[in-house]
mmJSON file of the N, C-alpha and C atoms, coordinates in Angstrom:
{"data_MODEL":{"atom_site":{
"group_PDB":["ATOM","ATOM","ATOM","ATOM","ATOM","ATOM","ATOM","ATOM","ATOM","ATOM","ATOM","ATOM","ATOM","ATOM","ATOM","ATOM","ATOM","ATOM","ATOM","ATOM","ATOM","ATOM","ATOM","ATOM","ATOM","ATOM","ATOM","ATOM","ATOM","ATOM","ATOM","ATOM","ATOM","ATOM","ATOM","ATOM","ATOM","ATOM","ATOM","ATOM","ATOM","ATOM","ATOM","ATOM","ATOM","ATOM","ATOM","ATOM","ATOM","ATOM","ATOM","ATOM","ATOM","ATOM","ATOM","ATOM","ATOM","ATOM","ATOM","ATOM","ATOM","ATOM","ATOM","ATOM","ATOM","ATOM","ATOM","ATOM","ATOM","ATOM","ATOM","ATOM","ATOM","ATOM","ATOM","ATOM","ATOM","ATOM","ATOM","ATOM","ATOM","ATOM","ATOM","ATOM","ATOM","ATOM","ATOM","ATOM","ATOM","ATOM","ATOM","ATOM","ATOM","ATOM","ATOM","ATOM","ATOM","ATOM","ATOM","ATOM","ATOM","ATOM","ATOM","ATOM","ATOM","ATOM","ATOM","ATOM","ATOM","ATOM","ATOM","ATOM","ATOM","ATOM","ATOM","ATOM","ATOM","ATOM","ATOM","ATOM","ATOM","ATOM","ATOM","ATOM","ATOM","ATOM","ATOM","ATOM","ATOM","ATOM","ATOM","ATOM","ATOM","ATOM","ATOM","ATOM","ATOM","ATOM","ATOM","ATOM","ATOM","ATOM","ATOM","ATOM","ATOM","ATOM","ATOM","ATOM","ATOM","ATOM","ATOM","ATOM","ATOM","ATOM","ATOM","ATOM","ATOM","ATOM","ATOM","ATOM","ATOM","ATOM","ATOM","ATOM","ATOM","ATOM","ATOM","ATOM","ATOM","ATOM","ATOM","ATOM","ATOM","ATOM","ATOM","ATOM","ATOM","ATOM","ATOM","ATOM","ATOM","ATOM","ATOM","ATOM","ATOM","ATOM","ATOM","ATOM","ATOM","ATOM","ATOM","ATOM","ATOM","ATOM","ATOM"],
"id":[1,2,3,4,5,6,7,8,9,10,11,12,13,14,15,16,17,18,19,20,21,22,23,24,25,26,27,28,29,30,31,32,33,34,35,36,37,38,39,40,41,42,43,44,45,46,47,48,49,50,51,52,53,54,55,56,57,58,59,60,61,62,63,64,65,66,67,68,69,70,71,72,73,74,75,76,77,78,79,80,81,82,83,84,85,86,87,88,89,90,91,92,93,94,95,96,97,98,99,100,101,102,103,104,105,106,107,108,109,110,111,112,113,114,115,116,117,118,119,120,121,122,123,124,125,126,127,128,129,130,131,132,133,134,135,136,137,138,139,140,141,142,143,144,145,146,147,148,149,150,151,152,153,154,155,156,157,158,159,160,161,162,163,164,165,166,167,168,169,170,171,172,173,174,175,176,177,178,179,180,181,182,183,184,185,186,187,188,189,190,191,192,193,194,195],
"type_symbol":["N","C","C","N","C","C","N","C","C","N","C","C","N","C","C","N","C","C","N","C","C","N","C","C","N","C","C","N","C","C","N","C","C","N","C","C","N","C","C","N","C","C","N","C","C","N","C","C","N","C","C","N","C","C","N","C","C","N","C","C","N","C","C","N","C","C","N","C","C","N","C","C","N","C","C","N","C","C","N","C","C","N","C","C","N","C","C","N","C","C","N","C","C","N","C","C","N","C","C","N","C","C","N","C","C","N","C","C","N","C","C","N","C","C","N","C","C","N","C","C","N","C","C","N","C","C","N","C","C","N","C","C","N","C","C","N","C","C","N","C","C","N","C","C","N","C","C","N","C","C","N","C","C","N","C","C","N","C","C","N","C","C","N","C","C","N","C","C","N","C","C","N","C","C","N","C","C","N","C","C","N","C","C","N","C","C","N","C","C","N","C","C","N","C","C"],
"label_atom_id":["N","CA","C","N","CA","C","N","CA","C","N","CA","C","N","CA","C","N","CA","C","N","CA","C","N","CA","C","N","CA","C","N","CA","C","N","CA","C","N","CA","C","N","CA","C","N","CA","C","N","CA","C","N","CA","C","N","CA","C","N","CA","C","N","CA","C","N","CA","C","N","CA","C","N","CA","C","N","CA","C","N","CA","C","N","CA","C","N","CA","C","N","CA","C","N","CA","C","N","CA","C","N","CA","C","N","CA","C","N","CA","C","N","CA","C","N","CA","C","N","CA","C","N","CA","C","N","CA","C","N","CA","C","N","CA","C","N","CA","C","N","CA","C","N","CA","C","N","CA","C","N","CA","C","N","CA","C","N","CA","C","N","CA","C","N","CA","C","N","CA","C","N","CA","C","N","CA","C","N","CA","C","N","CA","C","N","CA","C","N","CA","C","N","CA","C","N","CA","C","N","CA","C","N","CA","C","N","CA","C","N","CA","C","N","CA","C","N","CA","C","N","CA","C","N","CA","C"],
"label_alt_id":[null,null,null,null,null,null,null,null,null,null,null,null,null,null,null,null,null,null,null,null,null,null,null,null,null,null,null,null,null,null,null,null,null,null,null,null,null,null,null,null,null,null,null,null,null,null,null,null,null,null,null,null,null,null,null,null,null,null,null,null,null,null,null,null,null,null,null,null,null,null,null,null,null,null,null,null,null,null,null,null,null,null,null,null,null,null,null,null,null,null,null,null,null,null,null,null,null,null,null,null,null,null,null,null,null,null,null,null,null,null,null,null,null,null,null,null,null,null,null,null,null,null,null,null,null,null,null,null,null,null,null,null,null,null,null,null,null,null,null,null,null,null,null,null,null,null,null,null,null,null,null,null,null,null,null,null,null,null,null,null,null,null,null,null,null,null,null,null,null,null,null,null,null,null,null,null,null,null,null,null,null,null,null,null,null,null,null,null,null,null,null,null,null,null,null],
"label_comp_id":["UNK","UNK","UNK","UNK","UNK","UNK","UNK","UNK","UNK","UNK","UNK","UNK","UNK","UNK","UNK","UNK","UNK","UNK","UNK","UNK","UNK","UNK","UNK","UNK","UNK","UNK","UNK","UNK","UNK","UNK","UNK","UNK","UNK","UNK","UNK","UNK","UNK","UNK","UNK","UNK","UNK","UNK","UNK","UNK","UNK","UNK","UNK","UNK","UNK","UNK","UNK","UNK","UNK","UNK","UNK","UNK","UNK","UNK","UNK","UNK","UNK","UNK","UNK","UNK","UNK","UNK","UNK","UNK","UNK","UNK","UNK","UNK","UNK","UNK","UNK","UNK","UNK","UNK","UNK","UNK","UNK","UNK","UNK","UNK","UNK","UNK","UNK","UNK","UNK","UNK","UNK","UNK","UNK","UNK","UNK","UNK","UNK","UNK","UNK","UNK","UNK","UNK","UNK","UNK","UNK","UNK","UNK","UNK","UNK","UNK","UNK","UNK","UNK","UNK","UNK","UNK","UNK","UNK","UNK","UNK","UNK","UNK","UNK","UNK","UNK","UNK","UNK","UNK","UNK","UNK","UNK","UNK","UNK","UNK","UNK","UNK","UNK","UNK","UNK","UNK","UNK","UNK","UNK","UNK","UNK","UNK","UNK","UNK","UNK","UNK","UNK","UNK","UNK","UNK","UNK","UNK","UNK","UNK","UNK","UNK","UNK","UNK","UNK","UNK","UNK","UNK","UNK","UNK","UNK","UNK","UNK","UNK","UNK","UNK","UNK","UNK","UNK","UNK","UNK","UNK","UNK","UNK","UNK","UNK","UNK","UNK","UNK","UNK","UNK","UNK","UNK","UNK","UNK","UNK","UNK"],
"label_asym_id":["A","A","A","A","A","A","A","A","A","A","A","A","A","A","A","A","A","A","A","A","A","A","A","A","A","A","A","A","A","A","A","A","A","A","A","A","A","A","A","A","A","A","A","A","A","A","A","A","A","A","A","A","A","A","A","A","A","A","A","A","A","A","A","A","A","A","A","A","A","A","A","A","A","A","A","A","A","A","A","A","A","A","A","A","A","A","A","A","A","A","A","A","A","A","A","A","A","A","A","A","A","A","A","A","A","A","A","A","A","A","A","A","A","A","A","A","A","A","A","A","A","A","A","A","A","A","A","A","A","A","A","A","A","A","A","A","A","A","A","A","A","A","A","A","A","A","A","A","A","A","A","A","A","A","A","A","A","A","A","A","A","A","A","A","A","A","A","A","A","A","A","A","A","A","A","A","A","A","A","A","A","A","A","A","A","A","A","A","A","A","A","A","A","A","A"],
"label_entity_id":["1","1","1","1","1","1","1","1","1","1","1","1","1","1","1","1","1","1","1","1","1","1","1","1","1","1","1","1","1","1","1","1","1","1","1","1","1","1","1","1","1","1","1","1","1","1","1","1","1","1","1","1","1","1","1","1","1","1","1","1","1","1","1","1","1","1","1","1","1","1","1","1","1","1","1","1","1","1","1","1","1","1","1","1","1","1","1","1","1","1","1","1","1","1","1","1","1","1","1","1","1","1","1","1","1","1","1","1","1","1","1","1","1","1","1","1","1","1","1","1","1","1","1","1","1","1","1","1","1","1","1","1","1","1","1","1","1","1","1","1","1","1","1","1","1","1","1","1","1","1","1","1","1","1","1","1","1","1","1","1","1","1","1","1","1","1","1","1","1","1","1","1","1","1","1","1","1","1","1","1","1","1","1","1","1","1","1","1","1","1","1","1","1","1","1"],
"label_seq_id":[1,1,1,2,2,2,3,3,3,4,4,4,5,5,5,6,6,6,7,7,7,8,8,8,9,9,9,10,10,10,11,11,11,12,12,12,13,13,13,14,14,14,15,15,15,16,16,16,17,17,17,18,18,18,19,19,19,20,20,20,21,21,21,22,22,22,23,23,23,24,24,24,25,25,25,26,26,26,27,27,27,28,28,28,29,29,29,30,30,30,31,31,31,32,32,32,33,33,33,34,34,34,35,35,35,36,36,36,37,37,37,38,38,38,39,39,39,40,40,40,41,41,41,42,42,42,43,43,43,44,44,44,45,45,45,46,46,46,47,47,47,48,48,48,49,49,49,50,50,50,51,51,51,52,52,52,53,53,53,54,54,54,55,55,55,56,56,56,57,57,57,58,58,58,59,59,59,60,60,60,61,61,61,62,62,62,63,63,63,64,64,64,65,65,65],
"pdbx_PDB_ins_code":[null,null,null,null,null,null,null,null,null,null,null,null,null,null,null,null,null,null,null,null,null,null,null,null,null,null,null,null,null,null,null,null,null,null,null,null,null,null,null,null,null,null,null,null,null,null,null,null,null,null,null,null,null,null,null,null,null,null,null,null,null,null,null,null,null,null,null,null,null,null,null,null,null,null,null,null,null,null,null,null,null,null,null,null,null,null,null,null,null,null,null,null,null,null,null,null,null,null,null,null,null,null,null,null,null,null,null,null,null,null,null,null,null,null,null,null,null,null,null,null,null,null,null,null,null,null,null,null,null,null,null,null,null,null,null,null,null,null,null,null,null,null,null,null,null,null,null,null,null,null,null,null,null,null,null,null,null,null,null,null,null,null,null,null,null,null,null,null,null,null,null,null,null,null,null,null,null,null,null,null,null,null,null,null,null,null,null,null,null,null,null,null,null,null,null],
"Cartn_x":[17.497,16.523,16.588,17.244,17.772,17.391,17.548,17.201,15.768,15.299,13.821,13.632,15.271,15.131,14.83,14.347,13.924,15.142,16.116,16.868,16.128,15.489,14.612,14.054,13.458,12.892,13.632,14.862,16.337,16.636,17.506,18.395,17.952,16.924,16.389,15.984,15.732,15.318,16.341,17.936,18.747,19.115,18.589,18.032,17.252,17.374,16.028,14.769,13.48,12.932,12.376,12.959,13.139,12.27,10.896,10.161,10.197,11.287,11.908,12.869,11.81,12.756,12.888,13.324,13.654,14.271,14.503,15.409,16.838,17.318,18.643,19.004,20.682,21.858,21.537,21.611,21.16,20.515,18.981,17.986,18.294,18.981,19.786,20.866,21.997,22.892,22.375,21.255,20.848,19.985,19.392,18.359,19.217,20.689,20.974,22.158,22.125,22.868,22.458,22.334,22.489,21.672,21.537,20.631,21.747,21.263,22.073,21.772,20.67,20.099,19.085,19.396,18.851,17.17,16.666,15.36,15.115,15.564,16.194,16.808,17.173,17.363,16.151,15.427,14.013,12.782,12.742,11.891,12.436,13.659,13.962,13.798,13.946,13.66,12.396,11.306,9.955,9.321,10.127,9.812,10.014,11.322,12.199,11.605,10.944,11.109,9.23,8.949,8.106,8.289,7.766,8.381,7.182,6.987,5.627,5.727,6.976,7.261,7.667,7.223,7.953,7.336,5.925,4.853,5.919,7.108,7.81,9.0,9.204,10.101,10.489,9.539,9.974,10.198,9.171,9.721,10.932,11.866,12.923,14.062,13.504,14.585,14.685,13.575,13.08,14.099,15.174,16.257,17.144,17.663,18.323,18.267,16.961,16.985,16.909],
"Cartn_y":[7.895,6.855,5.745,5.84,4.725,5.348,6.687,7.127,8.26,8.583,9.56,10.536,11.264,12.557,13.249,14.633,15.213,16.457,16.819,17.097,18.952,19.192,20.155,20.735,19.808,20.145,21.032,20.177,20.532,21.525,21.465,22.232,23.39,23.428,24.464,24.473,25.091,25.13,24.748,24.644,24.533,22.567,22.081,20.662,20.199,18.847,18.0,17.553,17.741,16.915,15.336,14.893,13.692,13.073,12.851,11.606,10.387,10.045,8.626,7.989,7.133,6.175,4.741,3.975,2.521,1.344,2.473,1.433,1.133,-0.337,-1.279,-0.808,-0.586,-0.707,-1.59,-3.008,-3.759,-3.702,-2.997,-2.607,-1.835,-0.904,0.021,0.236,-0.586,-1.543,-2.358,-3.383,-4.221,-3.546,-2.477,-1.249,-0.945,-0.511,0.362,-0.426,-1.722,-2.508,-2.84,-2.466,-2.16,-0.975,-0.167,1.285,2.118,3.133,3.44,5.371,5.781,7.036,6.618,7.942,7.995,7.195,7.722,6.936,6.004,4.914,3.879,3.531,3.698,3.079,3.482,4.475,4.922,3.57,3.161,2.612,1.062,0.39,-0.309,-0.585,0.012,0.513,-0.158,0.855,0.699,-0.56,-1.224,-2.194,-4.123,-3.166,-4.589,-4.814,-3.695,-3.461,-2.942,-3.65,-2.695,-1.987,-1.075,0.398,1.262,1.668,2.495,4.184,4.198,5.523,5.65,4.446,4.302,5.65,6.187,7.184,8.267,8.667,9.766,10.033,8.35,8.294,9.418,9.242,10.626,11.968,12.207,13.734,13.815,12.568,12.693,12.958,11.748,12.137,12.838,13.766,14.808,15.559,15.656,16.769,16.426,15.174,14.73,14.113,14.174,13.298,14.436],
"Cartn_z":[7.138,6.855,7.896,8.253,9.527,11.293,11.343,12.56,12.246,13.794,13.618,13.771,13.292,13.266,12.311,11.86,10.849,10.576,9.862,10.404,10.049,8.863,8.9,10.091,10.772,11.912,12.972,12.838,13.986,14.174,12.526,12.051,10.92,10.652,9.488,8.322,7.567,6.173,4.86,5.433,4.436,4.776,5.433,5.031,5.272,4.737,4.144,4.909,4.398,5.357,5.321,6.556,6.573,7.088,7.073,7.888,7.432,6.983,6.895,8.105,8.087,9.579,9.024,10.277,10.711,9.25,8.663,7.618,8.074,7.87,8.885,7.372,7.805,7.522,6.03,6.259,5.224,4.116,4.362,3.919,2.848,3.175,2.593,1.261,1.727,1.166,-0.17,0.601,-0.694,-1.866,-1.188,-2.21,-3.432,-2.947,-3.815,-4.695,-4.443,-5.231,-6.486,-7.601,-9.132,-8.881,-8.383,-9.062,-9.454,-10.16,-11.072,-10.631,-10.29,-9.896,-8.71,-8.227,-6.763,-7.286,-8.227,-8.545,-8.281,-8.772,-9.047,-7.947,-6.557,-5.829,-4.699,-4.831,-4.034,-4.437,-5.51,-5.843,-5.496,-6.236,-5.538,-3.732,-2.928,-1.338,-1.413,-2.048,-1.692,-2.12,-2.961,-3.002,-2.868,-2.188,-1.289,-0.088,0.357,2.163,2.338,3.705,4.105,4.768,5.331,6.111,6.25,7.475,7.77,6.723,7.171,6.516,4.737,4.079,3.074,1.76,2.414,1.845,1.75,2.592,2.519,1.645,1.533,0.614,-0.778,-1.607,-2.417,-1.878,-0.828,-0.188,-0.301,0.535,1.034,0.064,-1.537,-2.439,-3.407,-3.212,-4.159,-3.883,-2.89,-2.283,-3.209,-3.443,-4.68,-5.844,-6.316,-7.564,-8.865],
"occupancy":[1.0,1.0,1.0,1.0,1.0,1.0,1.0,1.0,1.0,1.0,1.0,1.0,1.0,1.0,1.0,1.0,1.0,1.0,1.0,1.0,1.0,1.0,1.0,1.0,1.0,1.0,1.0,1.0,1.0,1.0,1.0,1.0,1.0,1.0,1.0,1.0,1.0,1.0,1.0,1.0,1.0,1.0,1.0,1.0,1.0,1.0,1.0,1.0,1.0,1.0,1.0,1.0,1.0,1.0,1.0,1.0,1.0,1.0,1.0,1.0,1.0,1.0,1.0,1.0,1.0,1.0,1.0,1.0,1.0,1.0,1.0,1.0,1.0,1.0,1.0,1.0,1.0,1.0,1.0,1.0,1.0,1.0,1.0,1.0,1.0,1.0,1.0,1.0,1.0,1.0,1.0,1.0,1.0,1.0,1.0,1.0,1.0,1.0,1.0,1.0,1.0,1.0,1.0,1.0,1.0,1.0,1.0,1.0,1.0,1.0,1.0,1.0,1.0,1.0,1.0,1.0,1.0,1.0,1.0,1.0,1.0,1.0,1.0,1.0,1.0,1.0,1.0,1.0,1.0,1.0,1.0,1.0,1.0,1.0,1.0,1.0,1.0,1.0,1.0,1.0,1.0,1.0,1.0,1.0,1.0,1.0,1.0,1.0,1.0,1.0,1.0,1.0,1.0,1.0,1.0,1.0,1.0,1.0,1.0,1.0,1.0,1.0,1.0,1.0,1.0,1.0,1.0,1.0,1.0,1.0,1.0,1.0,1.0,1.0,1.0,1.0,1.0,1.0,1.0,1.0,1.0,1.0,1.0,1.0,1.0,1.0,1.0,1.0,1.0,1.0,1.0,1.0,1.0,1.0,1.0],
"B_iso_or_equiv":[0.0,0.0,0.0,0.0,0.0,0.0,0.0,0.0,0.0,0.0,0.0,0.0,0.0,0.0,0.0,0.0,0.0,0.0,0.0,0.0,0.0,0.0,0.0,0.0,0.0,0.0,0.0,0.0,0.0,0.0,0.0,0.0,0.0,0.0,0.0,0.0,0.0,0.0,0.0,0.0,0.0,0.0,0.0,0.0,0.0,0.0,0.0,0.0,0.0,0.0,0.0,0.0,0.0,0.0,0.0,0.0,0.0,0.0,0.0,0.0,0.0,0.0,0.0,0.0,0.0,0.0,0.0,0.0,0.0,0.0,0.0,0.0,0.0,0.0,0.0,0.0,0.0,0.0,0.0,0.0,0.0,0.0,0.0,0.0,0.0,0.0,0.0,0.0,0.0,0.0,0.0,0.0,0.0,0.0,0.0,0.0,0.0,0.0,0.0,0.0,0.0,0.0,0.0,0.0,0.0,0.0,0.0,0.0,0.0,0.0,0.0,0.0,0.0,0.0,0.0,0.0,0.0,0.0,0.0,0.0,0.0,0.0,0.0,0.0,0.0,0.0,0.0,0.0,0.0,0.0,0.0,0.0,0.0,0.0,0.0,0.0,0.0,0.0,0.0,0.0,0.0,0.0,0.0,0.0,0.0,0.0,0.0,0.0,0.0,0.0,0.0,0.0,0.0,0.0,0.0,0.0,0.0,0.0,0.0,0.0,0.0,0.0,0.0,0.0,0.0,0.0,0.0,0.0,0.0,0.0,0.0,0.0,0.0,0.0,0.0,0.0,0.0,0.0,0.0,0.0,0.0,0.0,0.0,0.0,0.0,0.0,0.0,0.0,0.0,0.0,0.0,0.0,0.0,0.0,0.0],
"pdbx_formal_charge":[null,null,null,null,null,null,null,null,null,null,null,null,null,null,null,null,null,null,null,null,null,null,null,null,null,null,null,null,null,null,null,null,null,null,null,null,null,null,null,null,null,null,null,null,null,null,null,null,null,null,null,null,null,null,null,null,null,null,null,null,null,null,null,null,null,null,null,null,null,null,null,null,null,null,null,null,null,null,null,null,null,null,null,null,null,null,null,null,null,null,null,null,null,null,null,null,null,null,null,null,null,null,null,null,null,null,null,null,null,null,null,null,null,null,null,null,null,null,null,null,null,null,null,null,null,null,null,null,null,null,null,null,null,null,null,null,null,null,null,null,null,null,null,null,null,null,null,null,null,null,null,null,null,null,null,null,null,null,null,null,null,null,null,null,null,null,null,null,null,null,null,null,null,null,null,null,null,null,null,null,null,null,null,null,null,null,null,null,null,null,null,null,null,null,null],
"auth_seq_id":[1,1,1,2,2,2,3,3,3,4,4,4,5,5,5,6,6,6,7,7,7,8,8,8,9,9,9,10,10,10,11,11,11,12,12,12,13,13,13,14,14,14,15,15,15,16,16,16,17,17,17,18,18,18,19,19,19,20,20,20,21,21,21,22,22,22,23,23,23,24,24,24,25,25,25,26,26,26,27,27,27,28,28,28,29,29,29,30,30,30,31,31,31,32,32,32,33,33,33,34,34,34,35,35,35,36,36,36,37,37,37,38,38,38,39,39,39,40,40,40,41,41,41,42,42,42,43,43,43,44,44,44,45,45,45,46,46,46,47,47,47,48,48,48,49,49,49,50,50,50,51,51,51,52,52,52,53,53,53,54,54,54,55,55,55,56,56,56,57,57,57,58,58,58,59,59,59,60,60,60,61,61,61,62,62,62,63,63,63,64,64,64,65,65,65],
"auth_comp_id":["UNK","UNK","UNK","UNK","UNK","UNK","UNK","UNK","UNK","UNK","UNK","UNK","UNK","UNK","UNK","UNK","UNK","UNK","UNK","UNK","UNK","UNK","UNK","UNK","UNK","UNK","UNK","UNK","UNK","UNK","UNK","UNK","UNK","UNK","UNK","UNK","UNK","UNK","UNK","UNK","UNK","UNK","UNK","UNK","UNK","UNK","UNK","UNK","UNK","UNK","UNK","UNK","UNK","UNK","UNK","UNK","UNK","UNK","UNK","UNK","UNK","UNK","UNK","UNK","UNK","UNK","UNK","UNK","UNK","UNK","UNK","UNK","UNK","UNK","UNK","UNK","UNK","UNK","UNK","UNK","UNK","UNK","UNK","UNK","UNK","UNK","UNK","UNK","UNK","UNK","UNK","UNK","UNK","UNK","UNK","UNK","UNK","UNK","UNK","UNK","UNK","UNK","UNK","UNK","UNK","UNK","UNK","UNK","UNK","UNK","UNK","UNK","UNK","UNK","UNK","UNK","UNK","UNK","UNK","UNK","UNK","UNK","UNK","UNK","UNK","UNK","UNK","UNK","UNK","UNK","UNK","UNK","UNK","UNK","UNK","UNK","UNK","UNK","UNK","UNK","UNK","UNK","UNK","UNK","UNK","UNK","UNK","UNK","UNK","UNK","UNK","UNK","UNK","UNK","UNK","UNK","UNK","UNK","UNK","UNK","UNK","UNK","UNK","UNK","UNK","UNK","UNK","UNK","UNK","UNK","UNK","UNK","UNK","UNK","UNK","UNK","UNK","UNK","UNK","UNK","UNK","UNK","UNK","UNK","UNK","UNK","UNK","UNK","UNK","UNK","UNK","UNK","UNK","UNK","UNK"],
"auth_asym_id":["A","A","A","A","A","A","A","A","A","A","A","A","A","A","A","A","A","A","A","A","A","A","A","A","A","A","A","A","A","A","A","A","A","A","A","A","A","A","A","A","A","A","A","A","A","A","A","A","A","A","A","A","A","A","A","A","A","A","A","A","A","A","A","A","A","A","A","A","A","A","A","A","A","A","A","A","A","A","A","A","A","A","A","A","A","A","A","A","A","A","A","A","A","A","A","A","A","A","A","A","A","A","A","A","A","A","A","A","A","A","A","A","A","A","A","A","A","A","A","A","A","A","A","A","A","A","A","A","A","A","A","A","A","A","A","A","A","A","A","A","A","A","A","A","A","A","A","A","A","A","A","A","A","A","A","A","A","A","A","A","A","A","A","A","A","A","A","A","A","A","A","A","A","A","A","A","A","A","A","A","A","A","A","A","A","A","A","A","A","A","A","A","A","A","A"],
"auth_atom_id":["N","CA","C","N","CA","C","N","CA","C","N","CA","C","N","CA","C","N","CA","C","N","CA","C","N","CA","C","N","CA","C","N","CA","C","N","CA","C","N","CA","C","N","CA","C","N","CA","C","N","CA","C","N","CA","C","N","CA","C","N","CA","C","N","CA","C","N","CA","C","N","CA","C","N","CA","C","N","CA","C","N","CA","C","N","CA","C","N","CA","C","N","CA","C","N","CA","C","N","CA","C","N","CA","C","N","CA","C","N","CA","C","N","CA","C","N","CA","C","N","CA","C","N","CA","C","N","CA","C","N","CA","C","N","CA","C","N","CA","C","N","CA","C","N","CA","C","N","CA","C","N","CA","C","N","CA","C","N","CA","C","N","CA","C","N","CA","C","N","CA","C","N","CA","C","N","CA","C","N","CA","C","N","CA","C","N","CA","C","N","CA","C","N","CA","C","N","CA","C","N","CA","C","N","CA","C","N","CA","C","N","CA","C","N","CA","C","N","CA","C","N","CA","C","N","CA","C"],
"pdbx_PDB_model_num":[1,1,1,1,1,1,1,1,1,1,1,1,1,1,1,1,1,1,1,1,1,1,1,1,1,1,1,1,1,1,1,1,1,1,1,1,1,1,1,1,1,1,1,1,1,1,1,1,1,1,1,1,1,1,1,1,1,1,1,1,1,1,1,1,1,1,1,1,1,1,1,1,1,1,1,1,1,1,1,1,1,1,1,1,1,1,1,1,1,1,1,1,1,1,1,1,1,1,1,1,1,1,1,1,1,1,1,1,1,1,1,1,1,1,1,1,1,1,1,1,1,1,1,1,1,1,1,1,1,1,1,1,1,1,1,1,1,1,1,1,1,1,1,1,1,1,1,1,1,1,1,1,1,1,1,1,1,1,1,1,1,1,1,1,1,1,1,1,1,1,1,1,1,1,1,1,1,1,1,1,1,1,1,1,1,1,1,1,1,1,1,1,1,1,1]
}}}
């Protein structure tokens, strides 16, 4: 979520795909401070932060939620 790689793209079908970028360290950190499930810290995200890519967001945590 922080860098613009896809690692799907890379590396294959046995991970995720990622078109989630340019989220800081911080961003991150403060998201997931009281969430409790990955949900819950996706939504928190989307709605602390703006982020071009923030539309991918569920793709991304659909791998783990």
């Amino acid at each position: 979520m922080i860098d613009d790689e896809n690692q799907r793209q890379d590396y294959g079908g046995a991970f995720p795909i990622d078109n989630v970028s340019g989220y800081t360290l911080g961003q991150l950190e403060n998201a997931i401070d009281g969430a409790n499930t990955f949900l819950q810290w996706r939504l928190i995200l989307a709605n602390q932060t703006a982020n071009i890519t923030e539309l991918s967001l569920p793709q991304l945590f659909n791998n783990w939620e």
